[in-house]
């Protein structure tokens, strides 16, 4: 048997790659189009809950992207108390394989991949579903994925006003400072949910609640807004879907099952079903379903996170790493 090697990118390698906003968005948009064209396989994510006192769990995401000739499995831990150790809330590892033989192809640190691809999905949702003249962003949450939500959304929209809020003052202050430095614009820090999201053109809810609690009030959402709730625990009212002209998800198979997710109660109550769902985002990106059709539509996009996005972004990183000679090759067999 000829030698088998694995390409390995650690967190420092990925940082050195310095992927641009456009490179990140392009990689994810490619995977969405593949999904919409039926060129992918997504297995529903599964969870490992070790001990309730640890306040977290592991997610295992699995998928196959035919145009990239890659299968992948990502394991990511999601632990809400990690900030007490000065750790990110999520640590992840992405494993990529040859889909025809099962031979391992690559191992990548997936912590920042998770953050980047989540932000890219939020931003691409806005590209197809938000008003083109959106100028005010209200963002709840300051965890790792939050930064890439705001950065990539601003890349597309160049907002006049960006408002941020999170439960802990120190986290929202640090978040706003980083955003201000990187985006070169003033960030408005708010001390409550209402002042952050009321009348915003785009609302993103990425909170870290220990249990479901309706913190985001439906009455605060203005007509024509684009709303993205994706917290692990629901922070929205059951009435939120009632005001929506369209509800879009990243993958209905993942959204209709499992115990976690911001619209879990809406699925269980029958407010969101295959019949009331407008589309998956991939169907819109591929041109099979309509996105926003007029400025008056109020639209909700719920994403659980796709293995396809992890695979596509991992592939883009590996391709760039080869060109600039970053990373390591490990002998596997």
Short mmCIF file of C-alpha atoms in Angstrom, two decimals:
data_model
loop_
_atom_site.label_atom_id
_atom_site.label_comp_id
_atom_site.label_asym_id
_atom_site.label_seq_id
_atom_site.Cartn_x
_atom_site.Cartn_y
_atom_site.Cartn_z
CA UNK A 1 0.00 0.00 0.00
CA UNK A 2 1.33 3.41 -0.90
CA UNK A 3 1.81 5.90 1.97
CA UNK A 4 -1.22 7.85 3.17
CA UNK A 5 -0.73 11.38 4.45
CA UNK A 6 -3.01 13.77 6.28
CA UNK A 7 -2.92 17.55 5.83
CA UNK A 8 -3.06 19.24 9.23
CA UNK A 9 -3.94 22.86 9.96
CA UNK A 10 -3.88 24.06 13.56
CA UNK A 11 -5.30 27.32 14.88
CA UNK A 12 -2.07 29.22 14.19
CA UNK A 13 -1.97 27.97 10.60
CA UNK A 14 -5.55 29.05 9.99
CA UNK A 15 -4.84 32.47 11.47
CA UNK A 16 -1.81 32.81 9.18
CA UNK A 17 -3.95 32.04 6.12
CA UNK A 18 -5.82 35.31 6.71
CA UNK A 19 -8.84 34.34 4.61
CA UNK A 20 -10.60 37.43 3.33
CA UNK A 21 -14.29 38.07 3.93
CA UNK A 22 -14.94 37.44 0.23
CA UNK A 23 -13.07 34.10 0.32
CA UNK A 24 -15.11 32.91 3.32
CA UNK A 25 -18.43 33.93 1.80
CA UNK A 26 -17.57 32.40 -1.58
CA UNK A 27 -16.69 29.03 -0.03
CA UNK A 28 -19.94 28.85 1.92
CA UNK A 29 -22.07 30.08 -0.96
CA UNK A 30 -20.63 27.29 -3.13
CA UNK A 31 -21.67 24.68 -0.57
CA UNK A 32 -25.17 26.17 -0.31
CA UNK A 33 -25.60 25.98 -4.08
CA UNK A 34 -24.45 22.35 -4.02
CA UNK A 35 -27.00 21.60 -1.31
CA UNK A 36 -29.75 23.33 -3.26
CA UNK A 37 -28.88 21.30 -6.36
CA UNK A 38 -29.05 18.00 -4.48
CA UNK A 39 -25.29 17.36 -4.65
CA UNK A 40 -24.78 16.82 -0.93
CA UNK A 41 -25.66 14.44 1.88
CA UNK A 42 -26.44 15.80 5.35
CA UNK A 43 -26.82 13.44 8.27
CA UNK A 44 -28.75 14.91 11.22
CA UNK A 45 -26.40 16.11 13.93
CA UNK A 46 -26.16 14.07 17.09
CA UNK A 47 -25.21 15.16 20.59
CA UNK A 48 -23.14 13.83 23.44
CA UNK A 49 -24.14 15.16 26.86
CA UNK A 50 -21.56 14.07 29.40
CA UNK A 51 -22.65 15.58 32.71
CA UNK A 52 -25.35 18.18 33.35
CA UNK A 53 -23.12 20.00 35.83
CA UNK A 54 -20.64 20.76 33.00
CA UNK A 55 -23.25 23.04 31.33
CA UNK A 56 -22.52 21.94 27.81
CA UNK A 57 -22.54 19.19 25.23
CA UNK A 58 -20.78 17.95 22.10
CA UNK A 59 -22.27 18.27 18.61
CA UNK A 60 -21.31 15.76 15.92
CA UNK A 61 -21.97 16.97 12.36
CA UNK A 62 -21.61 14.73 9.29
CA UNK A 63 -21.85 15.44 5.59
CA UNK A 64 -20.71 14.92 2.01
CA UNK A 65 -20.18 17.55 -0.70
CA UNK A 66 -19.94 15.89 -4.10
CA UNK A 67 -18.45 18.84 -6.06
CA UNK A 68 -15.59 19.00 -3.54
CA UNK A 69 -15.10 15.21 -3.47
CA UNK A 70 -15.02 15.27 0.33
CA UNK A 71 -16.89 13.72 3.23
CA UNK A 72 -16.45 15.20 6.67
CA UNK A 73 -17.19 14.86 10.35
CA UNK A 74 -16.89 17.75 12.79
CA UNK A 75 -16.99 17.36 16.54
CA UNK A 76 -17.51 20.58 18.45
CA UNK A 77 -17.96 21.11 22.17
CA UNK A 78 -20.34 23.86 23.29
CA UNK A 79 -19.85 24.79 26.95
CA UNK A 80 -21.37 28.02 28.25
CA UNK A 81 -19.07 28.39 31.29
CA UNK A 82 -15.83 28.30 29.31
CA UNK A 83 -15.43 32.07 29.62
CA UNK A 84 -14.57 31.51 33.28
CA UNK A 85 -11.41 29.72 32.08
CA UNK A 86 -10.78 32.32 29.38
CA UNK A 87 -11.64 29.66 26.78
CA UNK A 88 -13.95 30.08 23.78
CA UNK A 89 -17.37 28.54 24.35
CA UNK A 90 -16.72 26.15 21.48
CA UNK A 91 -13.75 23.92 20.61
CA UNK A 92 -13.91 21.90 17.41
CA UNK A 93 -12.04 19.46 15.19
CA UNK A 94 -12.88 18.85 11.53
CA UNK A 95 -11.95 15.53 9.90
CA UNK A 96 -12.08 15.24 6.11
CA UNK A 97 -12.15 11.95 4.19
CA UNK A 98 -12.05 10.54 0.68
CA UNK A 99 -15.74 9.69 0.10
CA UNK A 100 -14.91 6.72 -2.14
CA UNK A 101 -12.39 4.89 0.06
CA UNK A 102 -12.82 6.37 3.52
CA UNK A 103 -9.14 7.29 3.62
CA UNK A 104 -8.47 10.31 5.86
CA UNK A 105 -7.48 13.45 3.97
CA UNK A 106 -7.15 16.22 6.54
CA UNK A 107 -7.55 17.33 10.15
CA UNK A 108 -8.25 20.99 10.93
CA UNK A 109 -8.81 23.03 14.04
CA UNK A 110 -12.51 23.81 13.65
CA UNK A 111 -12.98 26.36 16.41
CA UNK A 112 -12.57 29.37 14.14
CA UNK A 113 -14.07 27.44 11.21
CA UNK A 114 -17.26 27.12 13.27
CA UNK A 115 -17.26 30.84 13.99
CA UNK A 116 -16.50 31.86 10.41
CA UNK A 117 -18.99 29.57 8.69
CA UNK A 118 -21.74 30.50 11.13
CA UNK A 119 -21.19 34.18 10.42
CA UNK A 120 -21.08 33.45 6.70
CA UNK A 121 -24.42 31.62 6.79
CA UNK A 122 -25.96 34.57 8.67
CA UNK A 123 -24.53 37.03 6.13
CA UNK A 124 -25.55 34.97 3.10
CA UNK A 125 -29.02 34.63 4.55
CA UNK A 126 -29.12 38.42 4.62
CA UNK A 127 -27.78 38.65 1.05
CA UNK A 128 -30.81 36.77 -0.24
CA UNK A 129 -33.44 37.64 2.35
CA UNK A 130 -32.77 41.11 3.82
CA UNK A 131 -33.61 44.45 2.22
CA UNK A 132 -30.79 45.72 0.03
CA UNK A 133 -30.90 49.11 1.77
CA UNK A 134 -30.63 47.68 5.31
CA UNK A 135 -28.63 50.17 7.39
CA UNK A 136 -29.21 49.27 11.07
CA UNK A 137 -28.06 45.99 12.62
CA UNK A 138 -29.13 44.86 16.10
CA UNK A 139 -27.03 41.95 17.40
CA UNK A 140 -27.68 40.03 20.63
CA UNK A 141 -24.77 37.95 21.90
CA UNK A 142 -20.99 38.34 22.00
CA UNK A 143 -19.70 34.75 21.73
CA UNK A 144 -17.24 33.63 19.06
CA UNK A 145 -19.73 33.34 16.22
CA UNK A 146 -21.04 36.85 16.96
CA UNK A 147 -17.90 38.54 15.68
CA UNK A 148 -18.16 36.89 12.27
CA UNK A 149 -21.90 37.58 12.08
CA UNK A 150 -21.27 41.30 12.40
CA UNK A 151 -18.08 41.43 10.36
CA UNK A 152 -19.47 39.56 7.36
CA UNK A 153 -22.84 41.30 7.49
CA UNK A 154 -21.07 44.66 7.52
CA UNK A 155 -18.92 43.51 4.59
CA UNK A 156 -22.12 43.17 2.56
CA UNK A 157 -24.11 46.12 3.93
CA UNK A 158 -21.71 48.73 5.35
CA UNK A 159 -24.19 49.62 8.11
CA UNK A 160 -24.80 53.16 9.32
CA UNK A 161 -25.46 51.80 12.82
CA UNK A 162 -24.42 48.60 14.58
CA UNK A 163 -25.92 47.91 18.01
CA UNK A 164 -24.70 45.10 20.25
CA UNK A 165 -25.87 43.64 23.55
CA UNK A 166 -24.92 40.69 25.73
CA UNK A 167 -25.70 39.68 29.28
CA UNK A 168 -22.30 40.53 30.77
CA UNK A 169 -21.12 44.16 30.45
CA UNK A 170 -17.48 43.10 30.18
CA UNK A 171 -18.22 40.81 27.24
CA UNK A 172 -20.27 43.35 25.28
CA UNK A 173 -17.72 46.10 25.93
CA UNK A 174 -14.84 43.93 24.70
CA UNK A 175 -16.92 42.77 21.73
CA UNK A 176 -17.75 46.33 20.72
CA UNK A 177 -14.13 47.44 21.07
CA UNK A 178 -12.89 44.63 18.80
CA UNK A 179 -15.57 45.36 16.22
CA UNK A 180 -14.83 49.08 16.29
CA UNK A 181 -11.11 48.48 15.80
CA UNK A 182 -11.58 45.96 12.98
CA UNK A 183 -14.46 47.63 11.14
CA UNK A 184 -13.31 51.20 11.67
CA UNK A 185 -16.66 52.49 12.84
CA UNK A 186 -18.51 53.31 16.03
CA UNK A 187 -20.40 50.46 17.70
CA UNK A 188 -23.42 51.25 19.88
CA UNK A 189 -23.45 49.27 23.13
CA UNK A 190 -26.90 48.77 24.65
CA UNK A 191 -27.76 47.52 28.13
CA UNK A 192 -31.03 45.79 27.20
CA UNK A 193 -32.55 43.72 24.42
CA UNK A 194 -35.20 46.22 23.34
CA UNK A 195 -32.87 49.12 22.66
CA UNK A 196 -30.64 46.78 20.68
CA UNK A 197 -33.18 45.29 18.29
CA UNK A 198 -36.20 47.63 18.17
CA UNK A 199 -36.75 48.92 14.63
CA UNK A 200 -33.48 47.44 13.34
CA UNK A 201 -33.39 46.39 9.69
CA UNK A 202 -31.51 43.18 10.52
CA UNK A 203 -31.83 41.44 13.90
CA UNK A 204 -29.52 38.61 14.93
CA UNK A 205 -30.19 36.71 18.16
CA UNK A 206 -27.19 34.63 19.17
CA UNK A 207 -27.72 34.58 22.91
CA UNK A 208 -26.32 32.08 25.41
CA UNK A 209 -29.30 31.31 27.63
CA UNK A 210 -29.12 28.41 30.12
CA UNK A 211 -32.75 27.56 29.38
CA UNK A 212 -35.49 28.82 27.04
CA UNK A 213 -36.75 32.29 27.90
CA UNK A 214 -38.70 34.69 25.62
CA UNK A 215 -36.34 37.67 25.79
CA UNK A 216 -36.85 38.87 22.19
CA UNK A 217 -40.34 40.33 21.92
CA UNK A 218 -42.24 40.03 18.67
CA UNK A 219 -43.58 43.58 18.96
CA UNK A 220 -40.05 44.99 18.63
CA UNK A 221 -39.61 43.64 15.09
CA UNK A 222 -40.46 46.22 12.46
CA UNK A 223 -42.23 45.32 9.21
CA UNK A 224 -39.75 44.45 6.48
CA UNK A 225 -37.03 43.35 8.89
CA UNK A 226 -34.83 40.29 8.51
CA UNK A 227 -34.55 38.25 11.71
CA UNK A 228 -32.00 35.52 12.47
CA UNK A 229 -32.52 33.66 15.76
CA UNK A 230 -30.08 30.78 16.21
CA UNK A 231 -29.32 30.45 19.91
CA UNK A 232 -29.06 26.93 21.31
CA UNK A 233 -31.88 27.78 23.74
CA UNK A 234 -34.93 29.65 22.47
CA UNK A 235 -35.02 33.36 23.27
CA UNK A 236 -38.06 34.25 21.14
CA UNK A 237 -41.80 34.30 21.66
CA UNK A 238 -44.06 31.75 20.00
CA UNK A 239 -45.75 34.62 18.18
CA UNK A 240 -42.57 35.52 16.26
CA UNK A 241 -43.37 33.26 13.31
CA UNK A 242 -46.90 34.69 13.12
CA UNK A 243 -45.62 38.03 11.76
CA UNK A 244 -43.31 36.47 9.16
CA UNK A 245 -44.09 36.46 5.46
CA UNK A 246 -41.42 33.81 4.90
CA UNK A 247 -39.55 31.41 7.15
CA UNK A 248 -36.33 29.94 5.75
CA UNK A 249 -33.97 27.39 7.34
CA UNK A 250 -30.58 26.00 6.41
CA UNK A 251 -31.69 22.36 6.54
CA UNK A 252 -35.20 21.21 7.40
CA UNK A 253 -33.98 17.73 8.34
CA UNK A 254 -31.93 19.17 11.20
CA UNK A 255 -34.47 21.80 12.19
CA UNK A 256 -37.44 19.46 12.52
CA UNK A 257 -35.78 17.22 15.12
CA UNK A 258 -33.54 17.29 18.17
CA UNK A 259 -33.89 19.03 21.50
CA UNK A 260 -31.93 22.23 20.84
CA UNK A 261 -32.61 25.31 18.72
CA UNK A 262 -34.28 28.70 18.87
CA UNK A 263 -37.47 27.59 17.10
CA UNK A 264 -37.76 24.16 18.69
CA UNK A 265 -40.98 25.16 20.47
CA UNK A 266 -42.43 26.46 17.19
CA UNK A 267 -41.86 23.09 15.52
CA UNK A 268 -43.39 21.23 18.45
CA UNK A 269 -46.39 23.58 18.48
CA UNK A 270 -46.96 23.13 14.74
CA UNK A 271 -46.21 26.78 13.97
CA UNK A 272 -43.30 25.74 11.78
CA UNK A 273 -43.71 22.68 9.59
CA UNK A 274 -42.73 21.46 6.15
CA UNK A 275 -45.97 23.00 4.88
CA UNK A 276 -45.37 26.46 6.39
CA UNK A 277 -41.66 26.53 5.59
CA UNK A 278 -40.86 28.68 2.56
CA UNK A 279 -37.50 27.16 1.62
CA UNK A 280 -34.06 26.04 2.61
CA UNK A 281 -31.44 28.70 1.93
CA UNK A 282 -29.59 26.40 -0.48
CA UNK A 283 -32.68 26.16 -2.67
CA UNK A 284 -32.74 29.96 -2.89
CA UNK A 285 -29.00 30.25 -3.60
CA UNK A 286 -29.34 27.62 -6.36
CA UNK A 287 -32.25 29.54 -7.88
CA UNK A 288 -34.95 26.94 -7.22
CA UNK A 289 -36.93 29.05 -4.72
CA UNK A 290 -37.48 32.79 -4.35
CA UNK A 291 -35.67 34.92 -1.79
CA UNK A 292 -36.92 38.37 -0.82
CA UNK A 293 -39.39 39.65 -3.39
CA UNK A 294 -40.16 43.12 -2.02
CA UNK A 295 -39.12 45.50 0.76
CA UNK A 296 -42.34 44.93 2.69
CA UNK A 297 -41.66 41.27 3.48
CA UNK A 298 -40.71 40.40 7.05
CA UNK A 299 -38.50 37.31 6.87
CA UNK A 300 -37.02 34.91 9.42
CA UNK A 301 -34.00 32.70 8.84
CA UNK A 302 -33.18 29.93 11.32
CA UNK A 303 -29.93 28.08 10.91
CA UNK A 304 -28.71 25.16 13.00
CA UNK A 305 -25.29 24.93 11.35
CA UNK A 306 -24.32 22.68 8.46
CA UNK A 307 -21.55 20.13 8.17
CA UNK A 308 -21.47 21.16 4.50
CA UNK A 309 -20.30 24.64 5.50
CA UNK A 310 -17.52 23.19 7.64
CA UNK A 311 -16.37 20.95 4.80
CA UNK A 312 -16.45 23.75 2.23
CA UNK A 313 -14.55 26.19 4.41
CA UNK A 314 -12.04 23.50 5.37
CA UNK A 315 -11.49 22.76 1.69
CA UNK A 316 -10.94 26.45 0.90
CA UNK A 317 -8.40 26.69 3.72
CA UNK A 318 -6.51 23.63 2.54
CA UNK A 319 -6.36 24.92 -1.02
CA UNK A 320 -5.00 28.28 0.10
CA UNK A 321 -2.58 26.58 2.51
CA UNK A 322 -1.07 24.60 -0.38
CA UNK A 323 -0.53 27.77 -2.41
CA UNK A 324 1.20 29.66 0.41
CA UNK A 325 2.93 26.65 2.00
CA UNK A 326 1.23 26.75 5.38
CA UNK A 327 0.44 23.70 7.55
CA UNK A 328 1.87 20.26 8.12
CA UNK A 329 1.67 16.84 6.47
CA UNK A 330 1.35 13.88 8.81
CA UNK A 331 2.04 10.26 7.90
CA UNK A 332 -1.08 8.19 8.64
CA UNK A 333 -0.25 4.79 7.15
#
